[in-house]
Coordinates of C-alpha atoms in Angstrom, one line a residue:
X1 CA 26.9 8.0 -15.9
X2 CA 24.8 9.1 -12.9
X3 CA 24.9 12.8 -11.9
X4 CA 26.3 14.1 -8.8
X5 CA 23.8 13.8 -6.2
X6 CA 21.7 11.3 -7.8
X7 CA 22.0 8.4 -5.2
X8 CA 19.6 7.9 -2.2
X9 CA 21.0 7.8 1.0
X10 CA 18.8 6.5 3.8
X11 CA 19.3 9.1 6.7
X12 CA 16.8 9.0 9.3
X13 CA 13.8 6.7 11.0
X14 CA 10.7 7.1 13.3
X15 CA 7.8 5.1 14.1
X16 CA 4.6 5.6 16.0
X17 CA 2.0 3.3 17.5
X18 CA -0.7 3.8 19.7
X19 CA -1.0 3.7 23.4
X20 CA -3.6 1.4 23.7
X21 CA -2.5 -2.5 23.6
X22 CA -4.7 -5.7 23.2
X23 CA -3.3 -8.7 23.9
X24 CA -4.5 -12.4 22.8
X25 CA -6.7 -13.1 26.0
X26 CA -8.6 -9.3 25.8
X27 CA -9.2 -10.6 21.8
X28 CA -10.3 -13.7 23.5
X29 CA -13.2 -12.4 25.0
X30 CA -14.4 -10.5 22.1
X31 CA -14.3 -13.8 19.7
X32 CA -13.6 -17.5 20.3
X33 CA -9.9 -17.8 20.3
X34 CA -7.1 -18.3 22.6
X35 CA -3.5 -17.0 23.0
X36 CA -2.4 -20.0 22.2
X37 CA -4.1 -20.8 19.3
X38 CA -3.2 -17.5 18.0
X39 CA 0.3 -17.4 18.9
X40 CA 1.3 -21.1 17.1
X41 CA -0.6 -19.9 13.8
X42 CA 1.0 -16.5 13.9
X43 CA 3.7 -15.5 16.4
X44 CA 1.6 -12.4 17.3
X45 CA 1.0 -12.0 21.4
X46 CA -0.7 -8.6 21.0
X47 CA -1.3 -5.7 19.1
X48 CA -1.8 -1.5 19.3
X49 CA -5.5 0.1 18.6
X50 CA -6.1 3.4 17.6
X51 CA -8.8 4.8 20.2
X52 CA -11.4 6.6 18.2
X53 CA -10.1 10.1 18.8
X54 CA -6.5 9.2 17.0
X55 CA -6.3 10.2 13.7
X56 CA -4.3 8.9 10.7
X57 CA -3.0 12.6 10.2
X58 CA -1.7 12.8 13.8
X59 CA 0.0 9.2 14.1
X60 CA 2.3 9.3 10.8
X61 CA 3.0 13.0 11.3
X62 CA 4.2 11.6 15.4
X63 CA 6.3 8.8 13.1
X64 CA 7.6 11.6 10.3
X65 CA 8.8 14.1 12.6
X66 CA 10.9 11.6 14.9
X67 CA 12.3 10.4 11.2
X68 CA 13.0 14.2 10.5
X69 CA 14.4 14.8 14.0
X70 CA 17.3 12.2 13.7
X71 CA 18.0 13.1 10.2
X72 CA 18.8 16.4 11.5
X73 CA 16.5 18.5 9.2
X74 CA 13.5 21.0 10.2
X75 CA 10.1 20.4 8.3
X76 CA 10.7 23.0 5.9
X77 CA 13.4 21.7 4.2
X78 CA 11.3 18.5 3.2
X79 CA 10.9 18.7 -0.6
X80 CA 7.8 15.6 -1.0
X81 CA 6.0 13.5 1.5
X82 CA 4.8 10.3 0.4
X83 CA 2.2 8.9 2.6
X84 CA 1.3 5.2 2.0
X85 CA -1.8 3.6 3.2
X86 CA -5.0 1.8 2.4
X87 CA -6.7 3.5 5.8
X88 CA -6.7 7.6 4.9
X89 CA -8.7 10.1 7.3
X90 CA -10.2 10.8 4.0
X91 CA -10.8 9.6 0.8
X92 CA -9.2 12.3 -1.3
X93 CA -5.8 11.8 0.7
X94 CA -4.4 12.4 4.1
X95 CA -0.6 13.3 2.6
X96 CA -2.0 17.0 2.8
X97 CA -2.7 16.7 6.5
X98 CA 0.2 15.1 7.8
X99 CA 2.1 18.4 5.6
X100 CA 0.4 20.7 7.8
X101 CA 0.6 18.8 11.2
X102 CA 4.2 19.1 10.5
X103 CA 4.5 22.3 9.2
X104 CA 6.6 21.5 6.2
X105 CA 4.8 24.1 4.1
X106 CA 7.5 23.6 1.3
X107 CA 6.8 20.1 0.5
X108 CA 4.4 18.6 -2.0
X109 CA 2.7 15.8 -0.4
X110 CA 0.1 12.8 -1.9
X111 CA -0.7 9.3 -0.9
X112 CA 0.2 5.9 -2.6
X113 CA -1.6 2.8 -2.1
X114 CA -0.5 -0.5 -2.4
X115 CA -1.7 -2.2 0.6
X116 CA 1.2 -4.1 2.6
X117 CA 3.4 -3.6 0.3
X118 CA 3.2 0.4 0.5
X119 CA 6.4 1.0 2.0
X120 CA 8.3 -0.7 -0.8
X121 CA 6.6 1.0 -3.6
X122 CA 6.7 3.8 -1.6
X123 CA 10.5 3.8 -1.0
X124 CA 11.0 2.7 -5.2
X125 CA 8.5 5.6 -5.9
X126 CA 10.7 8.6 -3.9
X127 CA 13.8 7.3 -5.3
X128 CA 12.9 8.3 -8.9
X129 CA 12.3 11.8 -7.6
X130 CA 15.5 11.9 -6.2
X131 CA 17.6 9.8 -9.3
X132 CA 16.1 12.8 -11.3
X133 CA 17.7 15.4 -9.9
X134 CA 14.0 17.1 -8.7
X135 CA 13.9 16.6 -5.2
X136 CA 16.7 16.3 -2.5
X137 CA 14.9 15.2 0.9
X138 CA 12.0 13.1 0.6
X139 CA 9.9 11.9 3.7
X140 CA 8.2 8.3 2.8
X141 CA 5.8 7.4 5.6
X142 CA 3.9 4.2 6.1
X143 CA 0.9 4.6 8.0
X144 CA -2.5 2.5 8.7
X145 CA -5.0 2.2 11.2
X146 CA -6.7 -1.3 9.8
X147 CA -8.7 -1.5 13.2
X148 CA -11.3 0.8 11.6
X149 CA -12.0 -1.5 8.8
X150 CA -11.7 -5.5 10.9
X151 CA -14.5 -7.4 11.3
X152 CA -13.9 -7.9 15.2
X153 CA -16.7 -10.9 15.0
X154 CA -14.1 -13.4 12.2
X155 CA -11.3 -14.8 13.8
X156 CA -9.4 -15.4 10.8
X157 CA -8.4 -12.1 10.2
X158 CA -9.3 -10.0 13.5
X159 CA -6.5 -11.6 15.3
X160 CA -3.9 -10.4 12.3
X161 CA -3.8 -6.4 12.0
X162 CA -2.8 -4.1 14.5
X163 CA -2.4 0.1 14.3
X164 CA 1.0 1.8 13.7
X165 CA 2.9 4.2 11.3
X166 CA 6.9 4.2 10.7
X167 CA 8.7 6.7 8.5
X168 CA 12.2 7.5 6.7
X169 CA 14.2 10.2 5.5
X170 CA 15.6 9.8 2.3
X171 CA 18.6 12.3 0.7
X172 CA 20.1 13.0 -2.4
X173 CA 24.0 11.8 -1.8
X174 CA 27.0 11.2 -4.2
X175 CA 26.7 7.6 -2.7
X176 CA 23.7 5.0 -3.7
X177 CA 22.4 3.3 -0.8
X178 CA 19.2 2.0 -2.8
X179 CA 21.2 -1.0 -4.6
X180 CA 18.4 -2.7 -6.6
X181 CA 14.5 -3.6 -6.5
X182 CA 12.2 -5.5 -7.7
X183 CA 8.2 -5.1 -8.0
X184 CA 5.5 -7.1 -9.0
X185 CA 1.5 -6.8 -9.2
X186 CA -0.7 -9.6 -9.9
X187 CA -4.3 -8.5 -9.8
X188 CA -6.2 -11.8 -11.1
X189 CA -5.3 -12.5 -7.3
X190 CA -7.1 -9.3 -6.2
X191 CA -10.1 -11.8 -4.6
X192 CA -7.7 -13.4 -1.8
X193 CA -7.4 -10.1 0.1
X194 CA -9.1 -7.1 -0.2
X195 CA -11.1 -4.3 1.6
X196 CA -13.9 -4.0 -1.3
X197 CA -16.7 -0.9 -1.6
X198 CA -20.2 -2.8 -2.1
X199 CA -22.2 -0.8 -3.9
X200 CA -26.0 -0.1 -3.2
X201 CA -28.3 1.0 -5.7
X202 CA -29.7 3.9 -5.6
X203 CA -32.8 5.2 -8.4
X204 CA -32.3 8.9 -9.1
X205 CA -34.7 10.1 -11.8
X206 CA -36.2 7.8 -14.7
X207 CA -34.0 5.2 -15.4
X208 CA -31.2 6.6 -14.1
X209 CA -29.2 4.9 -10.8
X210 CA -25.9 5.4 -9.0
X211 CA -24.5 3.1 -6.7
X212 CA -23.9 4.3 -3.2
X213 CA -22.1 2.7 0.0
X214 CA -19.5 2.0 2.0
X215 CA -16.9 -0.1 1.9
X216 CA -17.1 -4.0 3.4
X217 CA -14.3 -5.2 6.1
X218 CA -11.2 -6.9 5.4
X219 CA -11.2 -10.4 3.8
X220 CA -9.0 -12.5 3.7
X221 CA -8.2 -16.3 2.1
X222 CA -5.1 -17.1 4.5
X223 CA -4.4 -20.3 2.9
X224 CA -4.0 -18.8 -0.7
X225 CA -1.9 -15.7 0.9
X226 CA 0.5 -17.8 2.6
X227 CA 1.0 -20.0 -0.4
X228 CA 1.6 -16.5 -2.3
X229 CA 4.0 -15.3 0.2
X230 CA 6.2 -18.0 0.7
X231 CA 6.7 -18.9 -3.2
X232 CA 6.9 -15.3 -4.5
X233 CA 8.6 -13.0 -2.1
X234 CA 11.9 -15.7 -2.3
X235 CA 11.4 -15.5 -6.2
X236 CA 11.8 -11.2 -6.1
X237 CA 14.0 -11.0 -3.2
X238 CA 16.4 -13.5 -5.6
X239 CA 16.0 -11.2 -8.5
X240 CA 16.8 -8.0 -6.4
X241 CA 19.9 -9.7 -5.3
X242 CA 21.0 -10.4 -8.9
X243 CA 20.2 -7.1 -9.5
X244 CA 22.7 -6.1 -7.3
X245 CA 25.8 -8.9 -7.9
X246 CA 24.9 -9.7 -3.9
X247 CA 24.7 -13.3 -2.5
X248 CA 22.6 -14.1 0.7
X249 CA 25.3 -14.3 2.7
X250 CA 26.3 -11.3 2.1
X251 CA 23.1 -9.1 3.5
X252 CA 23.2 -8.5 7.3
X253 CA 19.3 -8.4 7.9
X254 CA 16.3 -9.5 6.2
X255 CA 13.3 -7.1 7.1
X256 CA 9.8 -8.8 5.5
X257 CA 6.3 -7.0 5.8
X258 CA 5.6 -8.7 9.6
X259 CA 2.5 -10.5 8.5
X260 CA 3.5 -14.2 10.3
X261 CA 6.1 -15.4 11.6
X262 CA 5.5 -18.4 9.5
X263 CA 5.9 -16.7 6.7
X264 CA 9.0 -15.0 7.9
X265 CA 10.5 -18.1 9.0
X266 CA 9.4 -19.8 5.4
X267 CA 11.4 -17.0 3.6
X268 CA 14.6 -16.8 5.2
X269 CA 14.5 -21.3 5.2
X270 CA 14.4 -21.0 1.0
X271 CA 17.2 -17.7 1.2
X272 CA 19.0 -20.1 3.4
X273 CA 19.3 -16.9 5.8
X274 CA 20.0 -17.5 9.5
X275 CA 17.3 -16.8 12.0
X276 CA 19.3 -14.4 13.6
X277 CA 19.4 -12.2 10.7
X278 CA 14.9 -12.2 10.2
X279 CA 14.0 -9.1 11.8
X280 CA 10.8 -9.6 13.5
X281 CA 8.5 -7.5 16.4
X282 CA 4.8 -8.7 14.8
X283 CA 4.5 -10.2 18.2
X284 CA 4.2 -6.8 19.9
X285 CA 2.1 -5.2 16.9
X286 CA 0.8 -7.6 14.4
X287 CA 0.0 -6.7 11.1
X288 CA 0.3 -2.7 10.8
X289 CA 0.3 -3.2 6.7
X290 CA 2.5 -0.6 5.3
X291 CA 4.0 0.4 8.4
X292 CA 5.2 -2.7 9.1
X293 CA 8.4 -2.4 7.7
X294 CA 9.4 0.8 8.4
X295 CA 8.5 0.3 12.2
X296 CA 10.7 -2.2 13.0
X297 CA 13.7 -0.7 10.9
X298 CA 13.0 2.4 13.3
X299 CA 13.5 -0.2 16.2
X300 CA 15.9 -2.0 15.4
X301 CA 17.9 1.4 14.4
X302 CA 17.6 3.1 18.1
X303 CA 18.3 0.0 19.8
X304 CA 21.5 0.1 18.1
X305 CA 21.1 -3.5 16.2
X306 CA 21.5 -2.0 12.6
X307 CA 25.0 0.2 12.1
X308 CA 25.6 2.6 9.2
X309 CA 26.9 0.5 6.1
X310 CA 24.7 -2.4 7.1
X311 CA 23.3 -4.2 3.9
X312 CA 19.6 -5.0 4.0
X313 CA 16.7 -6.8 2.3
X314 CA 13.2 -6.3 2.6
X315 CA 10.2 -6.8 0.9
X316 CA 6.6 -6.2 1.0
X317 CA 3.7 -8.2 0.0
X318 CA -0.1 -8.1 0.4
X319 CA -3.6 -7.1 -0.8
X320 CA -3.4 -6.3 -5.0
X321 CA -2.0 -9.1 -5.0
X322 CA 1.4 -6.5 -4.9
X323 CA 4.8 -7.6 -3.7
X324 CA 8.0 -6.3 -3.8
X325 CA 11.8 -6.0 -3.0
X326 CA 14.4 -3.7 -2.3
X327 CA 18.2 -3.9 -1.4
X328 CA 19.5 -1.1 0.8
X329 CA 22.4 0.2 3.5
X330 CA 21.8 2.3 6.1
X331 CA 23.0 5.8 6.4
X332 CA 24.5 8.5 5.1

């Protein structure tokens, strides 16, 4: 049997983008492409860039403390803070930062990478913490700024990634909101998407040499990633619902990583889930990697579209190759 206080209840959103916005025709002029070719291959109109003054730090603490806000807790009562991204202000973690931005001086804080599927792990990851008994409010934040590491000259993946970050507030409750999940890794896929260091030599004294760098932009086989995403994520989402004795018809939204509307349209066709249900805003923000998810949950929340009790299913997928499910209701 569980223990008292050993279910997760999902109490509170927030999301942050950037002011700036580039639309199709600006990306047009910076490499051949058009609105429209972008928009029939993707769905995405536009997307937000982090001027160079924005930090990491800053935009996911902006997310984390309008999730704290409605979950009607101050900073200090936040136990961990689990910040996932592949795009930290620095290398040894940016978790830290966002701690102090917020003041929550009582919570333990690292990052977690797993690419675009972040938010998932990162929402499976805090409810162990919780089912244990250890900690009872945990802030997950999903936060990237992938605009630092584009190359702006390749159309095939400049036109995908925008900037954002999107946060929730999760509780210990005597009621389980977190139904089931399901994750996967595959990393003989690694090669179809990754963000690799390149190592250059560098001869220190006799025979000795290091290998120094930096790391080379994003790349990207789209062809291989959308065959990925349309036969797996179906596959995990159908073994999270089995997990949970649920059937398609009845989860009120599906929530995918907002990667292409293709691929979102591709996923609820095999689920045999209406249209109506897909929740989908990559055509204001594109591909924000792990803040994907919880950016449009924190939109569709304030504009009233997902109720307390409302069943949903989302899953994450991306660089690793990672992907991942999770089954969840809203609210207290």
């Amino acid at each position: 049997m569980k223990q008292p206080g050993s279910g997760i209840a999902i109490i509170g959103s927030g999301s942050a983008v950037p002011a700036t916005s580039l639309d199709n025709v600006g990306l047009s002029r910076i490499v051949d492409t058009s609105d429209e070719w972008i928009a029939s291959r993707t769905g995405i109109r536009q997307r937000r860039l982090a001027n160079p003054t924005l930090s990491l730090a800053k935009l996911a603490a902006e997310a984390a403390q309008a999730a704290i806000d409605q979950a009607n807790l101050a900073p200090t009562e936040i136990d961990l803070i689990l910040l996932a991204t592949s795009t930290p202000d620095d290398l040894f973690g940016t978790a830290c930062l966002v701690q102090a931005e917020l003041g929550a001086n009582r919570a333990v804080a690292f990052d977690l990478t797993a690419a675009c599927s972040g938010f998932v792990f990162g929402l499976v990851t805090a409810a162990q913490f919780i089912r244990t008994g250890v900690y009872q409010n945990v802030l997950l934040i999903g936060a990237d700024i992938l605009s630092r590491w584009v190359d702006w000259s390749d159309r095939r993946t400049c036109v995908l990634f925008g900037d954002g970050a999107g946060a929730v507030v999760l509780q210990a409750s005597d009621r389980d909101r977190l139904l089931s999940f399901e994750l996967r890794s595959d990393g003989t896929q690694n090669h179809y998407l990754n963000l690799a260091f390149q190592p250059q030599p560098k001869e220190m004294v006799d025979d000795i040499a290091i290998g120094q760098g930096n790391f080379h932009p994003i790349t990207m086989n789209g062809q291989e990633v959308y065959r990925f995403a349309v036969r797996r994520v179906p596959e995990v989402i159908e073994k999270a619902l089995f997990r949970a004795n649920l059937s398609t018809a009845e989860i009120d939204w599906l929530l995918l990583h907002q990667a292409n509307q293709r691929i979102l349209d591709a996923v609820g066709d095999r689920l045999k889930i209406p249209h109506e249900k897909i929740i989908s805003n990559l055509a204001k923000y594109g591909n924000t990697s792990a803040a994907s998810i919880p950016l449009a949950l924190d939109e569709e929340v304030r504009q009233g579209k997902i109720k307390p009790d409302d069943t949903i299913v989302t899953a994450g997928f991306g660089a690793g190759l990672t992907w991942g499910a999770a089954i969840f209701q809203w609210g207290r």
